[in-house]
Short mmCIF file of C-alpha atoms in Angstrom, two decimals:
data_model
loop_
_atom_site.label_atom_id
_atom_site.label_comp_id
_atom_site.label_asym_id
_atom_site.label_seq_id
_atom_site.Cartn_x
_atom_site.Cartn_y
_atom_site.Cartn_z
CA MET A 1 -222.15 -53.37 -53.75
CA ASN A 2 -222.48 -54.32 -50.29
CA SER A 3 -220.37 -52.63 -47.81
CA ALA A 4 -222.09 -53.71 -44.66
CA LYS A 5 -219.57 -54.78 -41.99
CA PRO A 6 -219.46 -58.48 -41.42
CA ARG A 7 -221.13 -59.48 -38.16
CA ILE A 8 -219.03 -60.43 -35.54
CA PRO A 9 -219.76 -63.99 -34.16
CA ARG A 10 -221.37 -64.36 -30.73
CA ARG A 11 -220.13 -67.09 -28.28
CA ALA A 12 -221.58 -68.83 -25.18
CA LEU A 13 -219.97 -67.80 -22.07
CA HIS A 14 -220.50 -68.74 -18.64
CA GLY A 15 -219.20 -66.92 -15.65
CA VAL A 16 -218.72 -63.40 -13.64
CA LEU A 17 -216.12 -60.75 -14.54
CA LEU A 18 -215.96 -58.16 -11.43
CA LEU A 19 -215.36 -54.89 -13.31
CA ASP A 20 -214.28 -51.86 -12.03
CA LYS A 21 -216.52 -49.39 -13.68
CA PRO A 22 -215.08 -46.04 -14.70
CA ILE A 23 -216.69 -42.62 -13.76
CA GLY A 24 -218.82 -41.01 -16.50
CA LEU A 25 -220.33 -44.43 -17.51
CA SER A 26 -223.72 -45.68 -16.89
CA SER A 27 -223.74 -49.47 -15.78
CA ASN A 28 -225.30 -50.41 -19.12
CA ASP A 29 -222.85 -48.62 -21.24
CA ALA A 30 -220.29 -50.17 -19.39
CA LEU A 31 -222.02 -53.84 -19.64
CA GLN A 32 -222.15 -52.98 -23.44
CA LYS A 33 -218.69 -52.72 -23.96
CA VAL A 34 -218.00 -55.57 -21.95
CA LYS A 35 -220.08 -57.54 -23.86
CA TRP A 36 -218.44 -56.50 -27.02
CA LEU A 37 -215.21 -57.27 -25.63
CA TYR A 38 -215.96 -60.74 -24.98
CA ARG A 39 -218.25 -61.69 -28.31
CA ALA A 40 -220.45 -62.79 -25.48
CA GLU A 41 -224.51 -64.14 -26.27
CA LYS A 42 -226.08 -63.28 -23.09
CA ALA A 43 -224.62 -60.87 -20.52
CA GLY A 44 -226.30 -58.49 -17.59
CA HIS A 45 -224.79 -56.76 -14.54
CA THR A 46 -226.29 -57.10 -11.26
CA GLY A 47 -227.00 -53.59 -9.52
CA THR A 48 -226.65 -50.10 -11.04
CA LEU A 49 -224.39 -47.73 -10.44
CA ASP A 50 -224.87 -43.95 -11.29
CA PRO A 51 -222.51 -42.64 -13.99
CA LEU A 52 -221.08 -40.68 -11.15
CA ALA A 53 -220.11 -43.56 -9.09
CA THR A 54 -217.17 -46.17 -10.12
CA GLY A 55 -216.20 -49.47 -8.58
CA LEU A 56 -217.58 -52.80 -8.35
CA LEU A 57 -219.77 -53.74 -11.19
CA PRO A 58 -220.58 -57.76 -11.50
CA ILE A 59 -220.96 -58.82 -14.98
CA CYS A 60 -222.51 -61.97 -15.58
CA PHE A 61 -222.54 -64.22 -18.66
CA GLY A 62 -224.79 -67.17 -19.70
CA ALA A 63 -225.52 -69.12 -16.99
CA ALA A 64 -224.40 -66.51 -14.19
CA THR A 65 -227.07 -64.71 -15.21
CA LYS A 66 -229.53 -67.09 -13.45
CA PHE A 67 -228.40 -66.05 -10.31
CA SER A 68 -227.77 -62.08 -10.85
CA GLN A 69 -230.60 -61.56 -8.03
CA VAL A 70 -228.44 -63.05 -5.37
CA SER A 71 -226.25 -60.08 -6.05
CA LEU A 72 -228.65 -57.52 -6.49
CA ASP A 73 -230.40 -58.65 -3.22
CA ALA A 74 -226.55 -58.90 -1.37
CA ASP A 75 -225.46 -56.12 0.96
CA LYS A 76 -223.15 -53.53 -0.29
CA GLY A 77 -219.90 -51.86 0.68
CA TYR A 78 -219.31 -47.82 -0.42
CA LEU A 79 -216.23 -45.47 0.08
CA ALA A 80 -218.49 -42.16 -0.28
CA THR A 81 -216.90 -39.02 0.13
CA LEU A 82 -219.12 -35.68 1.32
CA ARG A 83 -218.91 -32.49 0.63
CA LEU A 84 -220.00 -30.56 4.27
CA GLY A 85 -221.53 -27.14 4.05
CA GLN A 86 -223.53 -27.28 0.44
CA THR A 87 -226.80 -28.67 -0.52
CA THR A 88 -227.41 -28.96 -4.46
CA VAL A 89 -230.10 -30.43 -6.66
CA GLY A 90 -230.63 -34.30 -6.80
CA GLY A 91 -228.07 -34.62 -3.82
CA ASP A 92 -224.67 -34.81 -5.74
CA ARG A 93 -221.82 -33.05 -7.06
CA GLU A 94 -223.38 -32.78 -10.33
CA GLY A 95 -226.21 -30.51 -9.34
CA GLU A 96 -226.85 -26.57 -8.88
CA ILE A 97 -226.20 -25.69 -5.46
CA LEU A 98 -228.59 -24.33 -3.88
CA ALA A 99 -227.50 -23.05 -0.25
CA GLU A 100 -224.12 -22.79 1.49
CA ARG A 101 -223.39 -23.30 5.33
CA PRO A 102 -221.18 -22.63 7.29
CA VAL A 103 -219.22 -25.75 8.83
CA ASN A 104 -218.77 -25.66 12.23
CA VAL A 105 -218.36 -29.59 13.80
CA THR A 106 -215.64 -31.13 16.11
CA GLY A 107 -214.41 -34.55 15.52
CA GLU A 108 -216.61 -35.62 18.49
CA GLN A 109 -219.87 -34.17 16.67
CA LEU A 110 -218.66 -36.15 13.61
CA LEU A 111 -218.41 -39.22 15.77
CA HIS A 112 -221.69 -38.88 17.21
CA ALA A 113 -223.76 -37.88 14.07
CA VAL A 114 -222.12 -40.74 12.13
CA ALA A 115 -223.17 -43.78 15.14
CA SER A 116 -226.45 -42.09 14.80
CA PHE A 117 -226.92 -43.62 11.10
CA LEU A 118 -226.39 -47.19 12.22
CA GLY A 119 -228.87 -49.81 12.04
CA SER A 120 -232.22 -49.73 10.76
CA ILE A 121 -233.38 -46.11 9.35
CA ASP A 122 -236.08 -44.84 7.18
CA GLN A 123 -235.01 -42.95 4.09
CA ILE A 124 -236.85 -41.06 1.39
CA PRO A 125 -235.71 -42.36 -2.11
CA PRO A 126 -234.21 -39.50 -4.04
CA MET A 127 -235.91 -37.98 -7.09
CA GLN A 128 -232.83 -39.06 -9.23
CA SER A 129 -233.67 -43.06 -8.76
CA ALA A 130 -235.05 -45.72 -10.88
CA LEU A 131 -238.15 -46.20 -8.56
CA LYS A 132 -241.29 -46.02 -10.36
CA LYS A 133 -244.34 -43.94 -9.50
CA ASP A 134 -247.37 -44.05 -12.31
CA GLY A 135 -245.41 -46.17 -14.65
CA ARG A 136 -242.83 -43.63 -14.61
CA ALA A 137 -238.96 -43.67 -13.37
CA LEU A 138 -238.70 -41.18 -10.78
CA TYR A 139 -235.71 -39.67 -12.86
CA GLU A 140 -237.77 -38.82 -15.57
CA TYR A 141 -240.04 -36.74 -13.57
CA ALA A 142 -236.84 -35.08 -12.28
CA ARG A 143 -235.73 -33.94 -15.46
CA ALA A 144 -238.78 -32.54 -16.23
CA GLY A 145 -238.69 -30.31 -13.15
CA ILE A 146 -241.36 -32.09 -11.34
CA GLU A 147 -241.04 -33.17 -7.49
CA VAL A 148 -243.34 -36.47 -6.27
CA GLU A 149 -244.08 -37.62 -2.97
CA ARG A 150 -242.17 -40.62 -2.21
CA ALA A 151 -242.73 -42.94 0.81
CA SER A 152 -240.04 -44.02 2.91
CA ARG A 153 -238.12 -47.15 3.13
CA ARG A 154 -236.61 -49.10 5.53
CA VAL A 155 -232.80 -49.66 5.17
CA THR A 156 -229.82 -51.08 7.13
CA ILE A 157 -226.74 -49.38 7.99
CA HIS A 158 -224.40 -52.24 9.22
CA ARG A 159 -221.36 -50.38 9.29
CA LEU A 160 -220.48 -46.69 9.13
CA ASP A 161 -216.60 -45.73 9.84
CA ILE A 162 -215.12 -42.11 9.11
CA VAL A 163 -212.03 -42.36 6.70
CA SER A 164 -211.01 -39.28 6.39
CA TRP A 165 -212.08 -35.78 7.47
CA GLN A 166 -210.56 -32.93 5.53
CA PRO A 167 -211.74 -29.73 6.85
CA GLU A 168 -209.57 -27.47 4.74
CA ASP A 169 -211.69 -29.04 1.80
CA MET A 170 -214.74 -30.04 4.04
CA LEU A 171 -214.71 -33.40 2.57
CA LEU A 172 -215.72 -36.23 4.63
CA THR A 173 -214.77 -39.90 3.72
CA LEU A 174 -217.02 -42.54 4.86
CA ASP A 175 -216.83 -46.63 4.68
CA VAL A 176 -220.53 -47.55 4.15
CA ARG A 177 -221.67 -51.24 4.84
CA CYS A 178 -225.61 -51.15 3.95
CA SER A 179 -228.40 -53.46 2.99
CA LYS A 180 -229.84 -53.32 -0.60
CA GLY A 181 -231.61 -50.50 -1.74
CA THR A 182 -229.81 -48.07 0.68
CA TYR A 183 -229.17 -44.43 -1.51
CA VAL A 184 -226.09 -43.15 -0.39
CA ARG A 185 -226.73 -39.53 -1.47
CA THR A 186 -229.83 -39.79 0.67
CA LEU A 187 -227.17 -40.69 3.16
CA ALA A 188 -225.07 -37.96 2.80
CA GLN A 189 -227.99 -35.13 2.63
CA ASP A 190 -229.48 -36.67 6.01
CA LEU A 191 -225.87 -36.62 7.54
CA GLY A 192 -225.50 -33.00 6.48
CA GLU A 193 -228.61 -32.16 7.91
CA VAL A 194 -228.00 -33.81 11.37
CA LEU A 195 -224.52 -32.01 11.47
CA GLY A 196 -226.58 -28.25 10.88
CA CYS A 197 -224.49 -27.55 7.75
CA GLY A 198 -226.22 -29.85 5.08
CA ALA A 199 -224.00 -31.74 2.78
CA HIS A 200 -223.87 -33.56 -0.85
CA LEU A 201 -222.23 -36.55 -2.09
CA ALA A 202 -218.85 -35.53 -4.00
CA GLY A 203 -217.87 -39.05 -5.11
CA LEU A 204 -218.97 -42.81 -4.44
CA ARG A 205 -217.42 -46.08 -5.14
CA ARG A 206 -218.42 -49.43 -4.71
CA THR A 207 -216.09 -51.84 -2.73
CA HIS A 208 -218.14 -54.77 -1.91
CA SER A 209 -221.16 -56.91 -3.19
CA GLY A 210 -222.30 -59.25 -1.18
CA GLY A 211 -218.95 -61.93 -0.97
CA LEU A 212 -217.42 -59.74 -4.07
CA ASP A 213 -214.96 -57.11 -3.41
CA LEU A 214 -213.00 -54.75 -5.71
CA SER A 215 -209.82 -55.96 -5.05
CA HIS A 216 -210.15 -58.53 -7.84
CA ALA A 217 -211.82 -56.46 -9.88
CA VAL A 218 -210.30 -55.05 -13.57
CA THR A 219 -210.88 -51.99 -15.22
CA LEU A 220 -212.59 -51.57 -19.02
CA THR A 221 -208.71 -50.29 -20.31
CA GLN A 222 -206.89 -53.35 -19.19
CA LEU A 223 -210.04 -55.60 -20.60
CA ALA A 224 -209.24 -53.88 -23.69
CA GLU A 225 -205.59 -54.09 -23.88
CA GLU A 226 -205.51 -58.04 -23.11
CA ASP A 227 -206.07 -60.60 -25.69
CA ALA A 228 -208.92 -63.19 -25.35
CA ASP A 229 -207.26 -65.99 -23.50
CA ALA A 230 -206.47 -63.38 -20.73
CA ARG A 231 -209.94 -61.83 -20.58
CA ASP A 232 -211.34 -65.42 -20.66
CA ALA A 233 -209.25 -66.17 -18.00
CA ARG A 234 -210.51 -63.06 -15.76
CA LEU A 235 -213.86 -64.91 -15.51
CA GLN A 236 -214.84 -66.82 -12.36
CA ARG A 237 -217.33 -69.42 -12.20
CA PRO A 238 -221.08 -68.62 -11.84
CA ASP A 239 -221.45 -69.99 -8.64
CA THR A 240 -218.98 -67.21 -7.24
CA LEU A 241 -222.32 -65.01 -6.59
CA LEU A 242 -223.43 -68.02 -4.32
CA ALA A 243 -220.02 -68.24 -2.39
CA ASP A 244 -221.50 -67.25 1.32
CA TRP A 245 -224.35 -70.29 0.75
CA PRO A 246 -223.58 -73.79 2.36
CA ALA A 247 -222.43 -76.17 -0.22
CA LEU A 248 -224.44 -79.68 -1.01
CA SER A 249 -223.02 -82.41 -3.53
CA LEU A 250 -225.28 -85.35 -4.75
CA PRO A 251 -223.91 -88.54 -6.06
CA ASP A 252 -224.66 -89.28 -9.77
CA THR A 253 -228.02 -90.45 -9.68
CA GLU A 254 -229.06 -87.70 -7.71
CA ALA A 255 -227.69 -85.51 -9.43
CA ALA A 256 -229.11 -86.39 -13.02
CA ARG A 257 -232.63 -86.29 -11.17
CA PHE A 258 -232.36 -82.69 -9.38
CA LEU A 259 -231.27 -81.51 -12.83
CA THR A 260 -234.84 -82.59 -14.12
CA GLY A 261 -236.35 -80.62 -11.16
CA LEU A 262 -237.14 -83.31 -9.09
CA ARG A 263 -237.57 -82.87 -5.36
CA ARG A 264 -234.47 -85.34 -3.24
CA ARG A 265 -234.94 -86.79 0.02
CA VAL A 266 -232.04 -85.65 1.98
CA ALA A 267 -231.08 -86.48 5.64
CA LEU A 268 -230.13 -82.86 6.35
CA PRO A 269 -231.76 -79.93 8.35
CA ASP A 270 -234.26 -77.01 6.85
CA THR A 271 -231.47 -74.57 5.31
CA PRO A 272 -232.91 -71.49 2.88
CA ALA A 273 -230.38 -71.51 0.49
CA VAL A 274 -227.86 -73.97 -0.57
CA ARG A 275 -226.02 -74.16 -3.70
CA VAL A 276 -225.88 -77.62 -5.51
CA TYR A 277 -222.90 -79.78 -6.84
CA GLY A 278 -223.06 -82.91 -8.97
CA PRO A 279 -220.90 -85.86 -8.66
CA GLN A 280 -217.22 -84.69 -9.55
CA GLY A 281 -215.37 -84.67 -6.21
CA ALA A 282 -218.05 -86.20 -4.32
CA GLU A 283 -217.22 -89.10 -1.83
CA GLY A 284 -219.73 -91.84 -0.67
CA PRO A 285 -223.55 -92.48 -1.84
CA LEU A 286 -225.55 -89.97 0.17
CA PRO A 287 -225.62 -86.50 -0.49
CA ARG A 288 -223.36 -84.17 2.01
CA PHE A 289 -221.99 -80.76 2.79
CA LEU A 290 -219.13 -79.88 1.10
CA GLY A 291 -216.29 -77.50 2.61
CA PRO A 292 -215.92 -73.96 1.48
CA ASP A 293 -213.49 -74.66 -1.71
CA CYS A 294 -215.63 -77.23 -3.70
CA SER A 295 -214.39 -78.53 -7.13
CA ALA A 296 -217.64 -80.00 -8.06
CA ALA A 297 -219.79 -79.41 -10.98
CA PHE A 298 -222.18 -76.79 -10.25
CA LEU A 299 -225.58 -77.94 -10.64
CA GLY A 300 -227.74 -74.79 -9.29
CA SER A 301 -229.27 -73.59 -6.42
CA GLY A 302 -232.27 -74.85 -4.05
CA HIS A 303 -233.51 -75.04 -0.31
CA ILE A 304 -234.18 -77.64 2.07
CA LEU A 305 -237.50 -78.13 3.83
CA ALA A 306 -238.75 -81.04 5.39
CA GLY A 307 -236.00 -83.19 4.72
CA GLU A 308 -236.43 -82.37 0.86
CA LEU A 309 -233.97 -80.65 -1.43
CA ILE A 310 -236.08 -78.40 -3.93
CA ALA A 311 -234.67 -76.68 -7.08
CA ASP A 312 -234.95 -73.15 -7.26
CA ARG A 313 -232.45 -72.17 -10.45
CA LEU A 314 -230.87 -75.20 -12.36
CA LEU A 315 -228.09 -74.90 -14.98
CA SER A 316 -229.10 -76.96 -18.19
CA PRO A 317 -227.01 -79.99 -18.72
CA VAL A 318 -225.20 -78.12 -21.77
CA GLU A 319 -224.43 -75.36 -19.34
CA VAL A 320 -223.14 -77.86 -16.90
CA GLN A 321 -221.05 -79.62 -19.26
CA ALA A 322 -219.64 -76.10 -20.66
CA LEU A 323 -218.29 -75.20 -17.44
CA LEU A 324 -216.37 -78.79 -16.48
CA VAL A 325 -214.52 -78.38 -19.79
CA SER A 326 -213.62 -74.49 -19.59
#
């Protein structure tokens, strides 16, 4: 007698879910739980959050996965809580305490130290990162107790504001806006050294990824309690990932040719990245830039160079149609 459970049929979904990842789960664990809830054929996330971290984790389904790199490359925002006076193995609260030092800092000293990290800075990636050396992730070396040499990397801190300072608990909370590839645990450690007391990362919550923010995110608990229709209603269009790019609308025949990958002549200035839409909502026979709230048929992304629109990432006709009827 065959006692195997029947396979749950998967379905083709196209869109973006803004997930509020809980503490204790890896990004991949969270992705798999969401994928199972949606019974989705294809899904991926757009930037790893450590199990220690919570907050915004965009999940891409179907056609949206073609544009996940945009979110990976985008600037990020975090609320970071630092515990001053303690350094730990790995630079976060889960590591063994290596040293404790007294914390004697004034508000003025805090402001001056924080301001010194604004702009372009160099960071040495932590051993707990997923960067690879000789084919192995750095965290694999760290788990084996091996420290390897790492080259510094240039990142940009766009904003670094003090949200709160709790001297009784030695906890400093910062609002961080930074370029991709910034290691906030390294920022915490380096700031602790500038203050002369050491520090480690006690908590991290991602609040922004490019133009996406945590205010529109949903928790796994909320998703699990909803029915399928309510979950589907939470999906945003794939072009949400490109919301801060200029939008270009093509008339019918031009849109069809663009979808085949052909270059199209346009009387528009050079633009490094555009999101491209089809005839639904277009006006007139010529390509034109749309306003920020367009409802046209999303075709994909491209760039304009020397009067030509050149495709970069295209949806298939099936995907375009699925988005129009969803």
